[in-house]
mmCIF file of C-alpha atoms in Angstrom:
data_model
loop_
_atom_site.group_PDB
_atom_site.id
_atom_site.type_symbol
_atom_site.label_atom_id
_atom_site.label_comp_id
_atom_site.label_asym_id
_atom_site.label_seq_id
_atom_site.Cartn_x
_atom_site.Cartn_y
_atom_site.Cartn_z
ATOM 1 C CA MET A 30 -0.157 0.108 0.265
ATOM 2 C CA SER A 31 1.515 3.498 -1.262
ATOM 3 C CA LEU A 32 0.166 6.571 0.546
ATOM 4 C CA TYR A 33 0.585 10.202 -1.521
ATOM 5 C CA CYS A 34 0.336 12.458 1.378
ATOM 6 C CA GLY A 35 3.960 14.486 1.109
ATOM 7 C CA ILE A 36 2.674 16.564 -1.699
ATOM 8 C CA ALA A 37 4.163 20.777 -1.757
ATOM 9 C CA PHE A 38 1.128 23.017 -1.614
ATOM 10 C CA ARG A 39 0.662 26.919 -2.594
ATOM 11 C CA ARG A 40 -0.247 29.123 0.615
ATOM 12 C CA LYS A 41 -3.970 29.463 1.201
ATOM 13 C CA SER A 42 -4.402 26.578 -1.543
ATOM 14 C CA PHE A 43 -4.799 22.903 -1.595
ATOM 15 C CA TRP A 44 -3.217 23.263 -5.381
ATOM 16 C CA CYS A 45 0.211 20.757 -5.968
ATOM 17 C CA TYR A 46 2.914 21.722 -8.259
ATOM 18 C CA ARG A 47 2.441 18.765 -10.395
ATOM 19 C CA LEU A 48 1.876 19.298 -13.760
ATOM 20 C CA LEU A 49 -2.220 18.562 -14.532
ATOM 21 C CA SER A 50 -4.312 18.597 -16.933
ATOM 22 C CA THR A 51 -6.410 21.435 -18.333
ATOM 23 C CA TYR A 52 -9.978 19.330 -16.535
ATOM 24 C CA ILE A 53 -8.194 18.637 -13.368
ATOM 25 C CA THR A 54 -6.768 22.220 -12.970
ATOM 26 C CA LYS A 55 -10.149 23.224 -14.108
ATOM 27 C CA THR A 56 -12.376 21.384 -11.753
ATOM 28 C CA ARG A 57 -10.360 21.870 -8.744
ATOM 29 C CA TYR A 58 -10.290 25.686 -9.386
ATOM 30 C CA LEU A 59 -14.321 25.295 -9.342
ATOM 31 C CA PHE A 60 -13.816 23.267 -6.405
ATOM 32 C CA GLU A 61 -11.883 26.052 -4.478
ATOM 33 C CA LEU A 62 -14.754 28.367 -5.764
ATOM 34 C CA LYS A 63 -17.576 26.753 -4.549
ATOM 35 C CA GLU A 64 -15.914 25.828 -0.752
ATOM 36 C CA ASP A 65 -14.319 29.657 -0.142
ATOM 37 C CA ASP A 66 -16.592 32.482 0.018
ATOM 38 C CA ASP A 67 -13.794 34.860 0.058
ATOM 39 C CA ALA A 68 -12.390 33.242 -3.087
ATOM 40 C CA CYS A 69 -15.912 33.309 -5.081
ATOM 41 C CA LYS A 70 -16.132 36.696 -4.386
ATOM 42 C CA LYS A 71 -12.678 37.590 -5.792
ATOM 43 C CA ALA A 72 -13.817 35.392 -9.042
ATOM 44 C CA GLN A 73 -16.833 37.332 -9.455
ATOM 45 C CA GLN A 74 -14.407 40.727 -9.873
ATOM 46 C CA THR A 75 -12.845 39.349 -12.829
ATOM 47 C CA GLY A 76 -15.371 37.089 -13.745
ATOM 48 C CA ALA A 77 -18.940 37.090 -16.095
ATOM 49 C CA PHE A 78 -22.426 36.876 -15.371
ATOM 50 C CA TYR A 79 -24.904 35.238 -17.611
ATOM 51 C CA LEU A 80 -28.759 36.603 -17.165
ATOM 52 C CA PHE A 81 -31.826 35.073 -16.674
ATOM 53 C CA HIS A 82 -35.453 36.922 -15.862
ATOM 54 C CA SER A 83 -38.243 33.706 -14.709
ATOM 55 C CA LEU A 84 -35.309 31.081 -15.776
ATOM 56 C CA ALA A 85 -35.446 32.691 -19.381
ATOM 57 C CA PRO A 86 -31.553 33.436 -20.611
ATOM 58 C CA LEU A 87 -30.962 36.672 -21.812
ATOM 59 C CA LEU A 88 -29.785 36.560 -25.569
ATOM 60 C CA GLN A 89 -28.702 38.722 -28.228
ATOM 61 C CA GLN A 90 -29.358 38.275 -32.240
ATOM 62 C CA SER A 91 -25.394 38.815 -34.331
ATOM 63 C CA GLU A 92 -26.456 38.124 -37.656
ATOM 64 C CA HIS A 93 -27.581 34.595 -37.848
ATOM 65 C CA GLN A 94 -27.165 33.418 -34.788
ATOM 66 C CA TYR A 95 -28.136 33.730 -30.824
ATOM 67 C CA LEU A 96 -25.959 34.115 -28.557
ATOM 68 C CA PRO A 97 -25.715 34.443 -24.392
ATOM 69 C CA PRO A 98 -24.177 38.253 -23.851
ATOM 70 C CA GLN A 99 -21.664 38.146 -20.605
ATOM 71 C CA HIS A 100 -21.725 41.374 -18.177
ATOM 72 C CA SER A 101 -19.385 42.201 -15.690
ATOM 73 C CA LEU A 102 -19.924 42.506 -12.218
ATOM 74 C CA LEU A 103 -19.659 46.530 -12.697
ATOM 75 C CA GLU A 104 -21.684 46.151 -15.735
ATOM 76 C CA LEU A 105 -24.419 43.967 -13.311
ATOM 77 C CA GLU A 106 -24.166 46.265 -10.418
ATOM 78 C CA ARG A 107 -25.039 49.206 -12.809
ATOM 79 C CA LEU A 108 -27.965 47.876 -14.431
ATOM 80 C CA LEU A 109 -29.558 46.566 -10.872
ATOM 81 C CA ARG A 110 -28.879 50.053 -9.456
ATOM 82 C CA LYS A 111 -30.721 51.691 -12.768
ATOM 83 C CA PHE A 112 -33.904 49.106 -12.080
ATOM 84 C CA GLY A 113 -34.238 49.987 -8.598
ATOM 85 C CA GLN A 114 -32.857 46.811 -7.040
ATOM 86 C CA ASP A 115 -29.864 46.019 -4.219
ATOM 87 C CA THR A 116 -26.708 44.891 -5.417
ATOM 88 C CA GLN A 117 -26.585 42.620 -3.252
ATOM 89 C CA ARG A 118 -28.530 40.969 -5.371
ATOM 90 C CA VAL A 119 -25.383 39.206 -7.237
ATOM 91 C CA GLU A 120 -25.289 37.146 -4.013
ATOM 92 C CA ASP A 121 -28.062 34.721 -5.343
ATOM 93 C CA SER A 122 -25.810 34.312 -8.453
ATOM 94 C CA VAL A 123 -24.796 30.781 -9.155
ATOM 95 C CA LEU A 124 -21.248 29.115 -10.120
ATOM 96 C CA ILE A 125 -21.730 27.807 -13.464
ATOM 97 C CA GLY A 126 -18.091 26.824 -14.960
ATOM 98 C CA CYS A 127 -14.785 28.805 -15.941
ATOM 99 C CA SER A 128 -12.731 29.251 -18.766
ATOM 100 C CA GLU A 129 -9.672 27.265 -19.517
ATOM 101 C CA GLN A 130 -7.691 30.475 -17.853
ATOM 102 C CA HIS A 131 -9.842 30.408 -14.648
ATOM 103 C CA GLU A 132 -12.481 33.466 -15.595
ATOM 104 C CA ALA A 133 -14.976 32.088 -13.575
ATOM 105 C CA TRP A 134 -18.654 32.035 -14.556
ATOM 106 C CA PHE A 135 -22.078 33.182 -12.723
ATOM 107 C CA ALA A 136 -25.362 33.123 -14.034
ATOM 108 C CA LEU A 137 -28.262 35.409 -11.935
ATOM 109 C CA ASP A 138 -31.722 35.345 -12.463
ATOM 110 C CA LEU A 139 -33.621 38.780 -12.063
ATOM 111 C CA CYS A 140 -36.728 37.497 -11.045
ATOM 112 C CA LEU A 141 -35.844 34.822 -8.978
ATOM 113 C CA ASN A 142 -35.434 35.345 -5.362
ATOM 114 C CA GLY A 143 -36.738 37.462 -2.735
ATOM 115 C CA SER A 144 -39.223 40.671 -2.749
ATOM 116 C CA SER A 145 -37.707 42.532 -5.631
ATOM 117 C CA SER A 146 -39.125 40.010 -8.173
ATOM 118 C CA ILE A 147 -42.118 41.859 -8.685
ATOM 119 C CA ASN A 148 -40.729 44.825 -10.338
ATOM 120 C CA ALA A 149 -38.367 42.903 -11.724
ATOM 121 C CA SER A 150 -41.483 41.301 -13.705
ATOM 122 C CA LEU A 151 -42.737 44.423 -14.598
ATOM 123 C CA GLN A 152 -39.692 45.808 -15.972
ATOM 124 C CA LYS A 153 -38.863 43.072 -18.086
ATOM 125 C CA PRO A 154 -39.509 45.042 -21.246
ATOM 126 C CA GLU A 155 -37.726 47.638 -19.662
ATOM 127 C CA MET A 156 -34.325 45.527 -19.062
ATOM 128 C CA GLU A 157 -34.315 44.049 -22.399
ATOM 129 C CA MET A 158 -34.207 46.958 -24.508
ATOM 130 C CA GLU A 159 -31.762 48.564 -21.856
ATOM 131 C CA LEU A 160 -29.500 45.049 -22.217
ATOM 132 C CA LYS A 161 -29.950 44.892 -26.197
ATOM 133 C CA GLY A 162 -31.514 41.824 -26.257
ATOM 134 C CA SER A 163 -34.495 39.205 -25.528
ATOM 135 C CA PHE A 164 -35.524 36.922 -22.864
ATOM 136 C CA VAL A 165 -35.788 33.754 -24.394
ATOM 137 C CA ASP A 166 -37.409 30.515 -23.098
ATOM 138 C CA LEU A 167 -34.520 28.155 -22.818
ATOM 139 C CA ARG A 168 -36.523 25.332 -25.114
ATOM 140 C CA LYS A 169 -36.813 27.312 -28.127
ATOM 141 C CA ALA A 170 -33.346 28.649 -27.430
ATOM 142 C CA LEU A 171 -31.394 25.729 -27.913
ATOM 143 C CA PHE A 172 -32.985 25.836 -31.450
ATOM 144 C CA TRP A 173 -30.875 28.894 -32.062
ATOM 145 C CA LEU A 174 -27.700 28.530 -29.734
ATOM 146 C CA ASN A 175 -24.734 26.324 -30.494
ATOM 147 C CA VAL A 176 -23.702 23.250 -28.154
ATOM 148 C CA LYS A 177 -21.320 24.451 -26.047
ATOM 149 C CA ASP A 178 -23.565 27.785 -25.163
ATOM 150 C CA ALA A 179 -26.816 25.798 -25.076
ATOM 151 C CA SER A 180 -24.816 22.952 -23.048
ATOM 152 C CA LEU A 181 -23.693 26.227 -20.453
ATOM 153 C CA LEU A 182 -27.326 27.434 -20.551
ATOM 154 C CA SER A 183 -28.886 24.896 -19.755
ATOM 155 C CA THR A 184 -27.070 24.011 -16.558
ATOM 156 C CA ALA A 185 -27.542 27.398 -15.440
ATOM 157 C CA GLN A 186 -30.885 27.440 -15.374
ATOM 158 C CA ALA A 187 -30.843 23.952 -13.638
ATOM 159 C CA LEU A 188 -28.724 25.855 -10.861
ATOM 160 C CA LEU A 189 -30.876 28.543 -10.500
ATOM 161 C CA ARG A 190 -34.244 26.493 -10.465
ATOM 162 C CA TRP A 191 -32.375 24.143 -7.797
ATOM 163 C CA HIS A 192 -31.191 26.654 -5.837
ATOM 164 C CA ASP A 193 -34.762 28.576 -5.481
ATOM 165 C CA ALA A 194 -36.282 25.130 -3.952
ATOM 166 C CA HIS A 195 -33.741 22.819 -3.370
ATOM 167 C CA GLN A 196 -30.959 22.109 -0.829
ATOM 168 C CA PHE A 197 -29.682 18.765 -1.268
ATOM 169 C CA CYS A 198 -28.266 15.902 -4.180
ATOM 170 C CA SER A 199 -28.657 12.482 -5.203
ATOM 171 C CA ARG A 200 -25.155 11.615 -3.374
ATOM 172 C CA MET A 201 -22.872 9.030 -5.645
ATOM 173 C CA ILE A 202 -19.925 6.785 -5.061
ATOM 174 C CA THR A 203 -17.569 5.248 -7.101
ATOM 175 C CA LEU A 204 -14.619 2.671 -7.255
ATOM 176 C CA VAL A 205 -11.720 3.512 -9.063
ATOM 177 C CA SER A 206 -9.204 0.956 -10.368
ATOM 178 C CA ASP A 207 -6.148 0.978 -12.655
ATOM 179 C CA GLY A 208 -6.625 -2.846 -13.496
ATOM 180 C CA THR A 209 -4.525 -4.400 -10.783
ATOM 181 C CA ARG A 210 -5.615 -2.457 -7.491
ATOM 182 C CA CYS A 211 -8.710 0.191 -6.194
ATOM 183 C CA LEU A 212 -8.248 3.073 -4.863
ATOM 184 C CA LEU A 213 -9.911 3.619 -1.250
ATOM 185 C CA ALA A 214 -9.685 6.640 0.775
ATOM 186 C CA ARG A 215 -10.811 8.270 4.365
ATOM 187 C CA GLN A 216 -12.163 11.109 5.739
ATOM 188 C CA SER A 217 -11.179 12.314 9.475
ATOM 189 C CA SER A 218 -14.362 11.493 10.511
ATOM 190 C CA PHE A 219 -14.289 8.078 9.726
ATOM 191 C CA PRO A 220 -13.674 5.385 12.200
ATOM 192 C CA LYS A 221 -9.897 5.554 12.953
ATOM 193 C CA GLY A 222 -8.275 2.943 10.276
ATOM 194 C CA MET A 223 -11.233 2.133 8.091
ATOM 195 C CA TYR A 224 -11.136 3.682 4.406
ATOM 196 C CA SER A 225 -13.829 3.374 1.566
ATOM 197 C CA ALA A 226 -14.729 4.293 -1.899
ATOM 198 C CA LEU A 227 -14.754 7.610 -3.246
ATOM 199 C CA ALA A 228 -17.931 9.591 -2.405
ATOM 200 C CA GLY A 229 -19.732 12.841 -3.602
ATOM 201 C CA PHE A 230 -22.659 14.808 -4.574
ATOM 202 C CA CYS A 231 -23.881 14.821 -7.660
ATOM 203 C CA ASP A 232 -24.515 18.644 -8.901
ATOM 204 C CA ILE A 233 -27.858 19.688 -10.540
ATOM 205 C CA GLY A 234 -26.949 19.719 -14.308
ATOM 206 C CA GLU A 235 -24.636 17.002 -14.333
ATOM 207 C CA SER A 236 -25.042 13.505 -15.773
ATOM 208 C CA VAL A 237 -23.969 10.891 -13.646
ATOM 209 C CA GLU A 238 -20.658 10.306 -15.859
ATOM 210 C CA GLU A 239 -19.783 13.536 -15.415
ATOM 211 C CA ALA A 240 -20.286 13.676 -11.501
ATOM 212 C CA VAL A 241 -17.771 10.452 -11.214
ATOM 213 C CA ARG A 242 -15.414 12.724 -13.094
ATOM 214 C CA ARG A 243 -15.999 15.749 -11.682
ATOM 215 C CA GLU A 244 -15.664 14.010 -7.756
ATOM 216 C CA VAL A 245 -12.681 11.918 -8.936
ATOM 217 C CA ALA A 246 -10.754 14.844 -10.492
ATOM 218 C CA GLU A 247 -11.778 16.770 -7.394
ATOM 219 C CA GLU A 248 -11.083 14.108 -4.471
ATOM 220 C CA VAL A 249 -7.425 12.420 -5.974
ATOM 221 C CA GLY A 250 -6.768 14.528 -9.007
ATOM 222 C CA LEU A 251 -7.275 11.628 -11.747
ATOM 223 C CA GLU A 252 -9.150 11.274 -15.161
ATOM 224 C CA ILE A 253 -11.193 8.019 -15.703
ATOM 225 C CA GLU A 254 -11.222 6.347 -18.677
ATOM 226 C CA ARG A 255 -14.220 4.014 -18.014
ATOM 227 C CA LEU A 256 -17.135 4.116 -16.086
ATOM 228 C CA GLN A 257 -19.705 1.468 -15.578
ATOM 229 C CA TYR A 258 -23.010 1.063 -13.037
ATOM 230 C CA SER A 259 -23.334 -1.196 -10.417
ATOM 231 C CA ALA A 260 -26.494 -0.813 -8.493
ATOM 232 C CA SER A 261 -28.196 1.879 -6.080
ATOM 233 C CA GLN A 262 -29.071 2.326 -2.254
ATOM 234 C CA HIS A 263 -30.930 4.611 -0.441
ATOM 235 C CA TRP A 264 -28.737 5.503 1.981
ATOM 236 C CA PRO A 265 -30.417 7.095 5.277
ATOM 237 C CA PHE A 266 -27.325 9.514 6.455
ATOM 238 C CA PRO A 267 -26.949 12.135 6.588
ATOM 239 C CA ASN A 268 -30.428 13.586 5.107
ATOM 240 C CA SER A 269 -31.753 10.169 3.946
ATOM 241 C CA SER A 270 -29.914 10.046 -0.123
ATOM 242 C CA LEU A 271 -30.116 7.818 -3.295
ATOM 243 C CA MET A 272 -26.607 6.604 -3.607
ATOM 244 C CA ILE A 273 -25.686 5.624 -6.914
ATOM 245 C CA ALA A 274 -22.640 2.958 -7.257
ATOM 246 C CA CYS A 275 -20.270 3.138 -10.002
ATOM 247 C CA HIS A 276 -16.641 0.717 -10.882
ATOM 248 C CA ALA A 277 -14.571 3.302 -12.721
ATOM 249 C CA THR A 278 -10.731 2.674 -14.543
ATOM 250 C CA VAL A 279 -8.345 5.898 -14.438
ATOM 251 C CA LYS A 280 -6.338 6.366 -17.699
ATOM 252 C CA PRO A 281 -2.933 4.031 -18.218
ATOM 253 C CA GLY A 282 -0.139 5.393 -17.025
ATOM 254 C CA GLN A 283 -1.413 8.322 -14.910
ATOM 255 C CA THR A 284 -2.126 7.043 -11.736
ATOM 256 C CA GLU A 285 -0.491 8.846 -8.829
ATOM 257 C CA ILE A 286 -2.863 10.284 -6.672
ATOM 258 C CA GLN A 287 -2.977 14.265 -5.592
ATOM 259 C CA VAL A 288 -4.975 14.648 -2.086
ATOM 260 C CA ASN A 289 -7.402 16.945 -1.927
ATOM 261 C CA PHE A 290 -7.065 17.713 1.645
ATOM 262 C CA ARG A 291 -10.032 19.431 1.745
ATOM 263 C CA GLU A 292 -12.452 16.481 0.961
ATOM 264 C CA LEU A 293 -10.534 13.984 2.506
ATOM 265 C CA GLU A 294 -7.657 12.540 5.142
ATOM 266 C CA ALA A 295 -5.714 10.034 2.803
ATOM 267 C CA ALA A 296 -6.342 8.180 -0.302
ATOM 268 C CA ALA A 297 -4.077 5.102 -1.543
ATOM 269 C CA TRP A 298 -4.075 1.983 -3.747
ATOM 270 C CA PHE A 299 -4.796 -1.490 -2.330
ATOM 271 C CA SER A 300 -3.838 -4.253 -4.074
ATOM 272 C CA HIS A 301 -6.361 -7.568 -4.488
ATOM 273 C CA ASP A 302 -4.479 -9.353 -1.443
ATOM 274 C CA GLU A 303 -5.073 -6.351 0.782
ATOM 275 C CA VAL A 304 -8.436 -5.632 0.208
ATOM 276 C CA ILE A 305 -9.296 -9.631 0.557
ATOM 277 C CA THR A 306 -7.837 -9.913 3.829
ATOM 278 C CA ALA A 307 -9.247 -6.652 4.725
ATOM 279 C CA LEU A 308 -12.533 -8.086 4.218
ATOM 280 C CA LYS A 309 -12.208 -11.041 5.535
ATOM 281 C CA ARG A 310 -10.527 -9.225 8.899
ATOM 282 C CA ASN A 311 -13.670 -9.539 11.845
ATOM 283 C CA ASP A 312 -12.770 -7.121 14.489
ATOM 284 C CA PRO A 313 -11.061 -4.308 13.208
ATOM 285 C CA HIS A 314 -11.592 -1.891 16.285
ATOM 286 C CA THR A 315 -8.600 -3.610 17.448
ATOM 287 C CA GLN A 316 -5.713 -1.572 17.822
ATOM 288 C CA GLN A 317 -2.288 -3.526 16.956
ATOM 289 C CA GLN A 318 0.708 -4.217 19.013
ATOM 290 C CA ASN A 319 2.019 -0.629 17.601
ATOM 291 C CA GLY A 320 -0.605 1.266 18.819
ATOM 292 C CA ALA A 321 -2.409 2.007 15.489
ATOM 293 C CA PHE A 322 -5.812 0.534 13.560
ATOM 294 C CA PRO A 323 -5.964 -2.299 11.163
ATOM 295 C CA PHE A 324 -7.078 -1.173 7.397
ATOM 296 C CA TRP A 325 -10.547 -2.255 7.212
ATOM 297 C CA LEU A 326 -13.605 -1.934 4.735
ATOM 298 C CA PRO A 327 -17.371 -0.487 5.784
ATOM 299 C CA PRO A 328 -19.864 -2.737 6.560
ATOM 300 C CA LYS A 329 -21.723 -5.234 4.420
ATOM 301 C CA LEU A 330 -24.632 -3.126 4.623
ATOM 302 C CA ALA A 331 -23.028 -0.242 3.059
ATOM 303 C CA ILE A 332 -23.238 -0.145 -1.121
ATOM 304 C CA ALA A 333 -19.336 0.579 -0.610
ATOM 305 C CA ASN A 334 -18.932 -2.794 0.487
ATOM 306 C CA GLN A 335 -20.502 -4.327 -2.769
ATOM 307 C CA LEU A 336 -18.555 -1.911 -4.760
ATOM 308 C CA ILE A 337 -15.717 -3.869 -3.252
ATOM 309 C CA LYS A 338 -16.600 -7.541 -3.602
ATOM 310 C CA GLU A 339 -17.426 -7.118 -7.093
ATOM 311 C CA TRP A 340 -13.932 -5.480 -8.163
ATOM 312 C CA VAL A 341 -11.935 -8.355 -5.752
ATOM 313 C CA GLU A 342 -14.623 -10.634 -7.703
ATOM 314 C CA LYS A 343 -13.766 -9.591 -11.233
ATOM 315 C CA SER A 344 -10.184 -9.323 -10.232
ATOM 316 C CA THR A 345 -10.000 -12.913 -9.658
ATOM 317 C CA CYS A 346 -11.781 -14.400 -12.659
ATOM 318 C CA SER A 347 -10.105 -12.247 -15.207
ATOM 319 C CA SER A 348 -6.346 -13.538 -13.057
ATOM 320 C CA LEU A 349 -7.453 -17.459 -13.747
ATOM 321 C CA PRO A 350 -5.705 -19.060 -16.478
ATOM 322 C CA ALA A 351 -8.033 -19.692 -19.514
#
């Protein structure tokens, strides 16, 4: 078993100095903005805002195509003041992505959240005139937009709708393998010695595949190559979630773990034999003579245990002679 915890970090950030792919650096940058309110507010200073009205995105016609215009924070605050709205409405915006240069993108609905909604509804025509565009129903807009803009605005609308009405998402759990080993991790809240599969929440607007790819990149700095659905399970903790369990395989030759210590206490690759020994362990809570706790796995009731057993069985079958 090898633990990859000795990583250099920049001050106030968990980024490692190893050269990571563009996807991983973007994913971890977005994770930092989601976790750190100060970092998110700073990103708004140089970021771009997409505007909605009653969940309809603002579009502008340019020759034979429609484009969603971007607005700076200063432009947005000036618009809000002109139409009698508090500039604090900016705090209702949702983070929807970023560019490869880490320019953060946000979406704000001018007619959701707060007592100013009625006034905003009355001023929609005036707003469209001021913004030189139209708020278009998204179902209609999808026929006019390119794939990139359609995907971004669909995600933005889903996030705006969800934040206006809900609190929790479905939960996802994934067992990552490199073919001969499986990756297990632990959080500081876990019982001593216990490791489990990676887990996280599915963001609104994401498919299961997108959620798995993002979570693996966020937590351990790896990119997955293949994904296979396993099963689902109702889990009562902490907020009665639906667990969606998957197996994932990382890209060959890209197995160096970069632990995100905001999410995890440790992560490691475990061999087939190590996992089998842990599955057979009857009393994992007993300390060893050196004071350490043995490596053990979640209980049989947990879907993580099922994922790990499936991996062991598959590995055992693939290693048998033909």
